[in-house]
Structure formats: C-alpha cells, structure tokens
mmCIF file of C-alpha atoms in Angstrom:
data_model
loop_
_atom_site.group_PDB
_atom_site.id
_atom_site.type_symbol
_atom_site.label_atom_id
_atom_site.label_comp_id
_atom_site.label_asym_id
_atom_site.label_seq_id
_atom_site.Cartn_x
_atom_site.Cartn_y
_atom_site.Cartn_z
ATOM 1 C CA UNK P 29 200.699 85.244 120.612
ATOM 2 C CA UNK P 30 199.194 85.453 124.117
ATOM 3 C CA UNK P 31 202.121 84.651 125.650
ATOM 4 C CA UNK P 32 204.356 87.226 124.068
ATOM 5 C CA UNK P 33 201.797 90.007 124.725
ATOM 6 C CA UNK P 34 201.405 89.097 128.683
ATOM 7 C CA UNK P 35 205.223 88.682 128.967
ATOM 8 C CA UNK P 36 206.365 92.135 126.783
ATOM 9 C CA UNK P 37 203.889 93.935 128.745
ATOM 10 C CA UNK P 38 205.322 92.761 131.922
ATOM 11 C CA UNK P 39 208.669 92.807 130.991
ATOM 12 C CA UNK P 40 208.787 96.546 129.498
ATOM 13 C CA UNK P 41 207.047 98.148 132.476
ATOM 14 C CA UNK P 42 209.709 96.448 134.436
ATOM 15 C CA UNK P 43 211.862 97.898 132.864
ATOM 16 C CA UNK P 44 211.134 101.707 132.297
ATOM 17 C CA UNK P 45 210.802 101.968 135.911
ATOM 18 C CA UNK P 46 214.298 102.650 136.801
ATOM 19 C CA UNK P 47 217.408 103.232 134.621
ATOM 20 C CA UNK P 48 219.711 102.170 137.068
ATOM 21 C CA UNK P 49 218.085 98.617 138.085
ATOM 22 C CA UNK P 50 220.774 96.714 138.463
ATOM 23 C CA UNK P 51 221.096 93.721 135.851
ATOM 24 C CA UNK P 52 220.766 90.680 138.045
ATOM 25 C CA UNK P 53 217.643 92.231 139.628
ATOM 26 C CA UNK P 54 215.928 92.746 136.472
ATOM 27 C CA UNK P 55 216.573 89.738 135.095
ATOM 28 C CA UNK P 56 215.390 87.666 138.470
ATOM 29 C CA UNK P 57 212.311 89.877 138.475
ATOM 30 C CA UNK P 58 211.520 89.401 134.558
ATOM 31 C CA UNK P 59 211.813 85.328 135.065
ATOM 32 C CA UNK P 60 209.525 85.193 137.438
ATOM 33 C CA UNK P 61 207.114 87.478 135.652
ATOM 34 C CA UNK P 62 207.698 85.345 132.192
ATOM 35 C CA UNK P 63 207.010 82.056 134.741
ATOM 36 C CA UNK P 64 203.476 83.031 135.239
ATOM 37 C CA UNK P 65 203.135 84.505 131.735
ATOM 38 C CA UNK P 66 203.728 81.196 130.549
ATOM 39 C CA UNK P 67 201.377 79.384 132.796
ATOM 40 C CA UNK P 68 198.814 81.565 131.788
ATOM 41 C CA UNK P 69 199.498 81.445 128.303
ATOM 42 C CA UNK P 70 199.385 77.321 127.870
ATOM 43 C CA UNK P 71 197.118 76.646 130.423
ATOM 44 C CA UNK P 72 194.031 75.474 128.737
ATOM 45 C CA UNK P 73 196.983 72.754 127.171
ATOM 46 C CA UNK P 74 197.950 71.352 130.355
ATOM 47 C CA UNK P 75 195.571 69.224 132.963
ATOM 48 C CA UNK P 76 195.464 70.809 136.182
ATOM 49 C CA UNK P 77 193.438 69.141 138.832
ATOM 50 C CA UNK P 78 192.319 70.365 142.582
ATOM 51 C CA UNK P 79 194.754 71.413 145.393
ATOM 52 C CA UNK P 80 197.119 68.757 146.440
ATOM 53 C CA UNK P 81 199.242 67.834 149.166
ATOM 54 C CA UNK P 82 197.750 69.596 152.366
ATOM 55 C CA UNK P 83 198.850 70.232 155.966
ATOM 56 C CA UNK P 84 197.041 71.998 158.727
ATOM 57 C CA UNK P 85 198.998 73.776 160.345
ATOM 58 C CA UNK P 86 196.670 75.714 162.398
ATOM 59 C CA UNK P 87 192.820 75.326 163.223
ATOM 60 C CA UNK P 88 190.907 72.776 162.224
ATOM 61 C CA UNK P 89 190.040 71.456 158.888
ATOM 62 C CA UNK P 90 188.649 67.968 157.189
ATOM 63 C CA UNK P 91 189.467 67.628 153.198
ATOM 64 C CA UNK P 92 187.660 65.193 151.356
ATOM 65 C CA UNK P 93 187.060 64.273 147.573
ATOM 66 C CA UNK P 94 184.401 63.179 145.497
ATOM 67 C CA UNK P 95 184.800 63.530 141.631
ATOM 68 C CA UNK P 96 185.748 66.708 140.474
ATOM 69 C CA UNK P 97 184.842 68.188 143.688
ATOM 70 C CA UNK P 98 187.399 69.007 146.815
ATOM 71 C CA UNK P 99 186.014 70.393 150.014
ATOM 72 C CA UNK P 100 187.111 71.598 152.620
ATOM 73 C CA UNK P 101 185.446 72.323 156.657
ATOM 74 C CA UNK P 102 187.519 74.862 158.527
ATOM 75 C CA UNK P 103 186.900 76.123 161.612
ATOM 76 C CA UNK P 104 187.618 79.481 161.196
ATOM 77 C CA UNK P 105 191.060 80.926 161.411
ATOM 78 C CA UNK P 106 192.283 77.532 159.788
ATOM 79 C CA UNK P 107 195.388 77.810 158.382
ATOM 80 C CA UNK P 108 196.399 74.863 155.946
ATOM 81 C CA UNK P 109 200.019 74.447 153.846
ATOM 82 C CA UNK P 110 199.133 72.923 150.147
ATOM 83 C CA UNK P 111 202.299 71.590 148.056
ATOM 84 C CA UNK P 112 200.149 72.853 145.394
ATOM 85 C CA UNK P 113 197.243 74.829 144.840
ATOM 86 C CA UNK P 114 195.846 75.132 141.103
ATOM 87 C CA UNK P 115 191.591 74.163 140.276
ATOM 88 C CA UNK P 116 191.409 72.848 136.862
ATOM 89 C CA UNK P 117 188.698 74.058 134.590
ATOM 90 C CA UNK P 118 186.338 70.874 135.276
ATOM 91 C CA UNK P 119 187.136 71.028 138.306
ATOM 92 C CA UNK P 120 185.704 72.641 141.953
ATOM 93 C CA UNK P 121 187.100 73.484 145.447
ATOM 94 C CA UNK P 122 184.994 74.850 148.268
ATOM 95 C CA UNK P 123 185.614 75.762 151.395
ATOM 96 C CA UNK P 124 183.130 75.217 154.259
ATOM 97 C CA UNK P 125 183.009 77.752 157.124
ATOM 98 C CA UNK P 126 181.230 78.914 159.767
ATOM 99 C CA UNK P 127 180.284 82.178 158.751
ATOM 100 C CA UNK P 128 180.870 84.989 156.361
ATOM 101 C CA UNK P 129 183.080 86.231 158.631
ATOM 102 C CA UNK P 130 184.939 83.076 158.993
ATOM 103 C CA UNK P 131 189.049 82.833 156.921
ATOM 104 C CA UNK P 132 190.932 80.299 156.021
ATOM 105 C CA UNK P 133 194.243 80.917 154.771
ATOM 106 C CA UNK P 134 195.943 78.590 152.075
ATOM 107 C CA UNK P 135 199.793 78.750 151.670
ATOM 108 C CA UNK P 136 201.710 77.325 148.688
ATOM 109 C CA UNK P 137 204.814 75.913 150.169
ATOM 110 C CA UNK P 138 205.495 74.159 146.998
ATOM 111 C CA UNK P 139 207.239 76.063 143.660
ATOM 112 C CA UNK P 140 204.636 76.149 140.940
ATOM 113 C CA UNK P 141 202.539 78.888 140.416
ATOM 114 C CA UNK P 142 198.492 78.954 141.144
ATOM 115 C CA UNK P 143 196.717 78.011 137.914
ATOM 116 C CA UNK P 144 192.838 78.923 138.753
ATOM 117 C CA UNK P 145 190.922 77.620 135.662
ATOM 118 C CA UNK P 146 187.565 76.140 137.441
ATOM 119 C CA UNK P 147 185.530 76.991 140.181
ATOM 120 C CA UNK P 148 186.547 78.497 144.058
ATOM 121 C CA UNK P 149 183.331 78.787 146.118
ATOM 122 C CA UNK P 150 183.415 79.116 149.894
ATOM 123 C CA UNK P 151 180.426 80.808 152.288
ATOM 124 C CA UNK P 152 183.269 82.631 154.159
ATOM 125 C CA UNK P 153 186.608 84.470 153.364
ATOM 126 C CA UNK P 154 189.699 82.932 151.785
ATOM 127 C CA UNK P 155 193.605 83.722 151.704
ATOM 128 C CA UNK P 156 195.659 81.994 149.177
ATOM 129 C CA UNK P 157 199.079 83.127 149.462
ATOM 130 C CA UNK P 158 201.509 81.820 146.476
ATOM 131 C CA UNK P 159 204.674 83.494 145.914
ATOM 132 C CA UNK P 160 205.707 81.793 142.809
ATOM 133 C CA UNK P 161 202.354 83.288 141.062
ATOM 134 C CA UNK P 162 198.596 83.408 140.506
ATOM 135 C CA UNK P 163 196.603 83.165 137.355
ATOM 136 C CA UNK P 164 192.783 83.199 137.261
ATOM 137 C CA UNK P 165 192.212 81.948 133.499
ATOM 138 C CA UNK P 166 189.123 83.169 131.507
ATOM 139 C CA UNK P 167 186.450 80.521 132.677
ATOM 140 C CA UNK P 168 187.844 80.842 136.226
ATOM 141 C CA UNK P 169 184.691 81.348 138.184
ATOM 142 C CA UNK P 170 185.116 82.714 142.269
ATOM 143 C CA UNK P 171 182.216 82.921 144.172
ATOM 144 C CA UNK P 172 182.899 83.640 147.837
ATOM 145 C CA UNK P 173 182.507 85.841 150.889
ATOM 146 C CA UNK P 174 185.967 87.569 150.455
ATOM 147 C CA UNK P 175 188.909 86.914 148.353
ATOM 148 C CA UNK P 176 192.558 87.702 149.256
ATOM 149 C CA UNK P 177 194.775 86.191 146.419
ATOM 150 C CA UNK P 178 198.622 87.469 147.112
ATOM 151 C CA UNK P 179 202.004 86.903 145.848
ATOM 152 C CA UNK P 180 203.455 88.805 148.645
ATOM 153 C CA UNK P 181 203.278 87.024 152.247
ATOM 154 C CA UNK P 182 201.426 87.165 155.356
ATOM 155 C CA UNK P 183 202.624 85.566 158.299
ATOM 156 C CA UNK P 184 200.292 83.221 160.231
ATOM 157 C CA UNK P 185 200.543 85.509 163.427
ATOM 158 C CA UNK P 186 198.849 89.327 161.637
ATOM 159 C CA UNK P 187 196.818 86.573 159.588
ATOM 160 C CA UNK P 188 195.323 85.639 163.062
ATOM 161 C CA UNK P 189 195.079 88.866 164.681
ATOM 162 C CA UNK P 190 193.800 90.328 161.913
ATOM 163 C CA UNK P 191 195.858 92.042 160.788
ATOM 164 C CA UNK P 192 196.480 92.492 157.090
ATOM 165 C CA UNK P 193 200.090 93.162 156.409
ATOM 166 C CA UNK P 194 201.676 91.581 153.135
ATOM 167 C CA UNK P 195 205.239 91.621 152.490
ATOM 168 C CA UNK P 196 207.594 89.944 150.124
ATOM 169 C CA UNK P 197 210.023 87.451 151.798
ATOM 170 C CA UNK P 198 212.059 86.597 148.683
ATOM 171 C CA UNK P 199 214.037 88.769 146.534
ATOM 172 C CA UNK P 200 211.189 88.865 143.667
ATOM 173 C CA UNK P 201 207.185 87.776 144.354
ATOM 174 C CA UNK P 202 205.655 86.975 141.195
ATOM 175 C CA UNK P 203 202.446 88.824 139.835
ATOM 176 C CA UNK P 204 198.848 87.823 139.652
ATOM 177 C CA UNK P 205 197.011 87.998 137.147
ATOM 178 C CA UNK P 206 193.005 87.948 136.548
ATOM 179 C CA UNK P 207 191.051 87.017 133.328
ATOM 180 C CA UNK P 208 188.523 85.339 135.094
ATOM 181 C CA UNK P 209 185.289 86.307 136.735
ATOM 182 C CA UNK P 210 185.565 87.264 140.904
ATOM 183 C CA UNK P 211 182.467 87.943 143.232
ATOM 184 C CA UNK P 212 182.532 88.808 146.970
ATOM 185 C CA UNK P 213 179.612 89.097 148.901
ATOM 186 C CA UNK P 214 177.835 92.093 149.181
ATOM 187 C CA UNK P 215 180.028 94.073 152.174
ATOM 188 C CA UNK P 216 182.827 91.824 150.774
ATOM 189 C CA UNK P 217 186.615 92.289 149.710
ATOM 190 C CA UNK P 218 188.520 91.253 147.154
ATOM 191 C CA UNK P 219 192.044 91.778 147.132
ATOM 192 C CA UNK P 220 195.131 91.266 144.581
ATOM 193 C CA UNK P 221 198.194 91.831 145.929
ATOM 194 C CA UNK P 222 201.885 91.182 143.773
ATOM 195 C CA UNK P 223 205.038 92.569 142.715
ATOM 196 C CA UNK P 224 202.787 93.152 139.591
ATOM 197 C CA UNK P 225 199.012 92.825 139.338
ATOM 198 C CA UNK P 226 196.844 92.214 135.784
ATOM 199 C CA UNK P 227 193.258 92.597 135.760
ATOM 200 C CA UNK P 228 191.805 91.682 132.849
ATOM 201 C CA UNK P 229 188.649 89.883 134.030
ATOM 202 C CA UNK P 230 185.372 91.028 135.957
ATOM 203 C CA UNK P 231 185.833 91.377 139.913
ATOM 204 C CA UNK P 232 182.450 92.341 141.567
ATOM 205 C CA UNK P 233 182.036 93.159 145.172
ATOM 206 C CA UNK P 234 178.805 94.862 146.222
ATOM 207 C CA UNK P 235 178.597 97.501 148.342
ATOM 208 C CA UNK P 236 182.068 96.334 149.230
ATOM 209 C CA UNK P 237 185.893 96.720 148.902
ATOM 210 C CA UNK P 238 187.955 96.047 145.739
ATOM 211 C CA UNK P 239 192.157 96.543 146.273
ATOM 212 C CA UNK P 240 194.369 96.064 143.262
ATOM 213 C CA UNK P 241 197.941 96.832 144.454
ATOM 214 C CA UNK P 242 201.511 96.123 143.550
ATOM 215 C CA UNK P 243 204.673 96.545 145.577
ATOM 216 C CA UNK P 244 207.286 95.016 147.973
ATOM 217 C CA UNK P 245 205.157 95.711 150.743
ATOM 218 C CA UNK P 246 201.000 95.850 151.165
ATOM 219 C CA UNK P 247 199.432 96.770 154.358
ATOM 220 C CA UNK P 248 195.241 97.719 154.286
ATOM 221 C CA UNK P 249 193.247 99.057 157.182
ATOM 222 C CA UNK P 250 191.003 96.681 159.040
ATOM 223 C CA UNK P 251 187.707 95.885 157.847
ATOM 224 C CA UNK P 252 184.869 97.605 158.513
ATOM 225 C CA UNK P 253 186.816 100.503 158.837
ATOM 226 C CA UNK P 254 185.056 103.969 157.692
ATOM 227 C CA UNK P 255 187.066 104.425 154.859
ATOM 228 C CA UNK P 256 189.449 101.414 152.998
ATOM 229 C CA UNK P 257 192.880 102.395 153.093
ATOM 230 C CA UNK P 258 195.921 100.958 151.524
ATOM 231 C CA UNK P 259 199.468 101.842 152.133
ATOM 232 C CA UNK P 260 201.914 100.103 149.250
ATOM 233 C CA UNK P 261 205.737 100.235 149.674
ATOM 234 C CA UNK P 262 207.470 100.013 146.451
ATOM 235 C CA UNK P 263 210.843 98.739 145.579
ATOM 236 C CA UNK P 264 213.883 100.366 146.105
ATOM 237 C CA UNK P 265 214.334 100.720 142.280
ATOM 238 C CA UNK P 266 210.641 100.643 140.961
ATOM 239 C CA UNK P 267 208.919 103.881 142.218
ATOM 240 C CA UNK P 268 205.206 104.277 142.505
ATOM 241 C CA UNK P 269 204.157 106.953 140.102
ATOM 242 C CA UNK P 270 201.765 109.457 142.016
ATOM 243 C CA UNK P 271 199.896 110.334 138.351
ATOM 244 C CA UNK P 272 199.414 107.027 137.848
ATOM 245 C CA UNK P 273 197.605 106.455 141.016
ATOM 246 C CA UNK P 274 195.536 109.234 141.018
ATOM 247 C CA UNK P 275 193.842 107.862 137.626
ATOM 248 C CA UNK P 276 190.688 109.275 138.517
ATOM 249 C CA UNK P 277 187.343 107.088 137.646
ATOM 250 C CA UNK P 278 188.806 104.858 134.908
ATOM 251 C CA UNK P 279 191.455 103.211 137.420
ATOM 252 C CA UNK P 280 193.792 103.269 140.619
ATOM 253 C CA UNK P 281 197.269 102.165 139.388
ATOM 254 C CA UNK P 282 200.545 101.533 141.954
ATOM 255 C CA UNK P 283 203.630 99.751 140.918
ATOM 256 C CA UNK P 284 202.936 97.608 138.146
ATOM 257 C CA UNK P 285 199.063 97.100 138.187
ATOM 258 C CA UNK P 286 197.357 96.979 135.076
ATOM 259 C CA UNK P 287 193.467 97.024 135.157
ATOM 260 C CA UNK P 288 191.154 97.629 132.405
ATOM 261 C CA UNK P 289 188.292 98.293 134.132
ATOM 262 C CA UNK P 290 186.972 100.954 136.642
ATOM 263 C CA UNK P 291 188.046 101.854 140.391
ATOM 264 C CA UNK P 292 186.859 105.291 141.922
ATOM 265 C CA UNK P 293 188.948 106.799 145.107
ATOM 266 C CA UNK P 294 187.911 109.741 146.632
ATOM 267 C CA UNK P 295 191.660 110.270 148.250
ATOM 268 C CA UNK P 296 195.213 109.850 147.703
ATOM 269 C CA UNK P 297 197.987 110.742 149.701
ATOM 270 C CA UNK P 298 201.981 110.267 149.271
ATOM 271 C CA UNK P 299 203.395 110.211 152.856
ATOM 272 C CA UNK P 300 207.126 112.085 153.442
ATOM 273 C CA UNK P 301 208.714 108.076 153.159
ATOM 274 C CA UNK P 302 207.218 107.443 149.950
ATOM 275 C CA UNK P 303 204.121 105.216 150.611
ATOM 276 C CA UNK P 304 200.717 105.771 148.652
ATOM 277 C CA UNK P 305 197.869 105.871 149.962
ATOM 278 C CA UNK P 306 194.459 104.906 148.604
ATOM 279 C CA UNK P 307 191.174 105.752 150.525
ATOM 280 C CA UNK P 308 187.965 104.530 148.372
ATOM 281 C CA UNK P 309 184.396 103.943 149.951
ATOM 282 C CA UNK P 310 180.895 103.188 148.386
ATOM 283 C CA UNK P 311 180.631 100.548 145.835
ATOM 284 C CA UNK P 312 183.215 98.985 143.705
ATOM 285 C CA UNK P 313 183.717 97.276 140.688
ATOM 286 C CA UNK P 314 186.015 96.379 137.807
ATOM 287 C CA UNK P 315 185.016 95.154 134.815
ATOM 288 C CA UNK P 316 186.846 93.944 131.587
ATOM 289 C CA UNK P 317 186.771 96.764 129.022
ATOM 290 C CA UNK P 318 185.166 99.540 130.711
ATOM 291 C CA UNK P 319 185.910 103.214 129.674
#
C-alpha cells in the first residue's frame, strides 16, 4: 500500500507536467522514481548496514568500526567515494570534524540508492551526493551541523571553493525523499536537492536555512549571505509552476517537491530564462502535518 501511494504520486506529477514529454523520457524518469519508491517502501524488510566500500579521494580521513558504530575523522574539505552509502536502523555513522564549519562530502559511485534508516551525527557539515536516490525512513534520526543530501551532482572543484552548484550529469537523477527526523545546528542548513523531492518527516534548523528544491539544475547563494537564495533550472519538458512556488506560509514548491509542512519566503522572482528564485531569511522549519 505504501509503495503504490509513493510511486502514483510520483509517477502522476511526472506526468501532468508536460503533454508532449517524449515517451522514452518519461518512462526513464518514472523507473528511477519507482526505484527509490520501492526502497522506501520495503525497507524496514531488508538489512541494511553502515557505508561500505570507501575511497578518499581528497583530504584526509581515518574510518574505523566498532559494533554498530562507523566513524569517520576528516580533515575538513575531505572528500571520500563510498560504493555504497545506506545506515541501517540499528545502526550509526558519524563523522568527526574540526569544526562546525568543517564539510565532508560523500559520493555514491556505486548504483543503489541511499537507504537512511538509523542514525547520521557529525559536529560539522556533510554532503552526500547519490544519484541513484535518497530515502530517510521514519526512525531515521540526523543530527548534525549542516546537511546537504542531493541527487543532483556537485563536482569536487565548486565543492571546494565553496561553491554550491548542483547539476544532474545523467539523463534522470532520482528523488529524495524524507520521513525521518533532520536537525542542523542553530545557524545551520539543510538542503534536499532532486529531480523530485518528498518531505514527509520533521527537518529543524534554528535560526537557520532550510532548501527543498527540485530540478535539473540547483545553484544557492553562499552562506552567510544576507538573504538565502536559490536559483532552480527545470527540465526542458517539466516547467516550474510560478503559483506553486509562491505557496505562501504553508510551503515553497519547485518542480516536483512535495512537503507537508511549513516554509515562509519573503521573495520570489522568475528571471527572463525561466529560473525561480527563492529568497527566505529568519527561522525555518518543516514539520510533518502542519497547516
């Protein structure tokens, strides 16, 4: 029953946003969107563990395991491939940094979607980038000083300058999807960034940032900045839909991002190309069934 509700809901916004999508696109994008549906639907019947297989590709980081526990000391700006990266719900990975301001960014060079059931804790900020999907199940629990979770890539060079621009680099990224329960720091971010993004879960970030944002492109203003600011890019055939944007209190939609709780912007703008953007400030904070 869960299953067929995430996947419909997927697959008929997919499909009402263009008449003239052409066949083989649809049908690649609604695969990939059923993929994670599925995962997210059977997951509590399957054993997931911590992230496997790593490789450090930049930086500096030692990964060690004791019981149910995997940690991991980055210096910051670490940069480390996983073949897979999925916490099962007994199960804990935290990350070790310097500071607050400290990142680490996690890349999923494998094919299987990210399965978060358990626990992600970290003192500092942390990337994971998986294109073939993200779900954050129900007891999902992430406690750290920032959160970027993103079907949509960022290459290791704007990752270490800073900057935060998020593209697709396939055909189709796959969405994310949040049941679980995500807290930033207070002054911290959380972002979700997919072809299609889900909130169904609580995401708390205290006198911080919150970005929920779907399209084939992503790119959001430095932090610290004055004002957050997103600009999406949507897909050739999926158009953003201006009055579904500017929601008002109850929510800030673009593409295909579904969130039940509560986002306030004080701004939105549609640029002569088509791009959206989103300027919020102040405190933010979604939570599961709000009206």
């Amino acid at each position: 029953m869960m299953m067929e509700c995430i996947a419909r809901g997927f697959i008929s916004a997919s499909r009402s946003d263009s008449g003239d999508m052409r066949k083989n696109k649809q049908i690649a994008l609604q695969r990939k969107l059923v993929a994670v549906a599925v995962a997210a639907c059977f997951a509590g019947r399957f054993s997931y563990a911590n992230p496997v297989g790593p490789t450090v590709v930049s930086g500096k980081a030692t990964i060690s395991s004791q019981g149910n526990v995997l940690s991991v000391i980055n210096t910051p700006g670490a940069i480390i491939n996983w073949q897979q990266f999925s916490i099962g719900a007994a199960e804990t990975t935290r990350f070790i940094q310097q500071s607050a301001a400290s990142t680490v960014l996690n890349r999923v060079t494998g094919v299987d979607p990210s399965v978060i059931l358990g626990t992600l804790q970290s003192n500092g900020r942390v990337f994971l980038i998986n294109p073939n999907g993200m779900f954050f199940g129900a007891n999902a629990r992430v406690d750290v000083a920032g959160l970027v979770a993103s079907t949509l890539n960022i290459t290791n060079e704007d990752f270490l300058a800073g900057r935060m621009r998020f593209a697709a680099d396939r055909a189709f990224a796959a969405p994310v999807i949040n049941q679980g329960n995500i807290t930033a720091a207070p002054g911290g971010r959380v972002m979700l960034i997919g072809s299609a993004v889900d909130n169904q879960g609580v995401i708390n970030a205290p006198g911080g940032e919150i970005v929920l944002a779907a399209g084939k492109s992503v790119r959001v203003a430095e932090e610290g900045a004055p004002r957050l600011q997103v600009e999406i890019a949507a897909p050739e055939d999926r158009p953003l839909n201006l009055s579904e944007v500017a929601y008002g209190s109850r929510g800030i939609y673009a593409g295909l991002v579904r969130n039940s709780g509560v986002i306030t912007a004080n701004a939105v703008v549609q640029t002569a190309d088509g791009r959206i953007v989103l300027k919020s400030s102040g405190d933010v904070a979604t939570v599961a069934g709000s009206s």
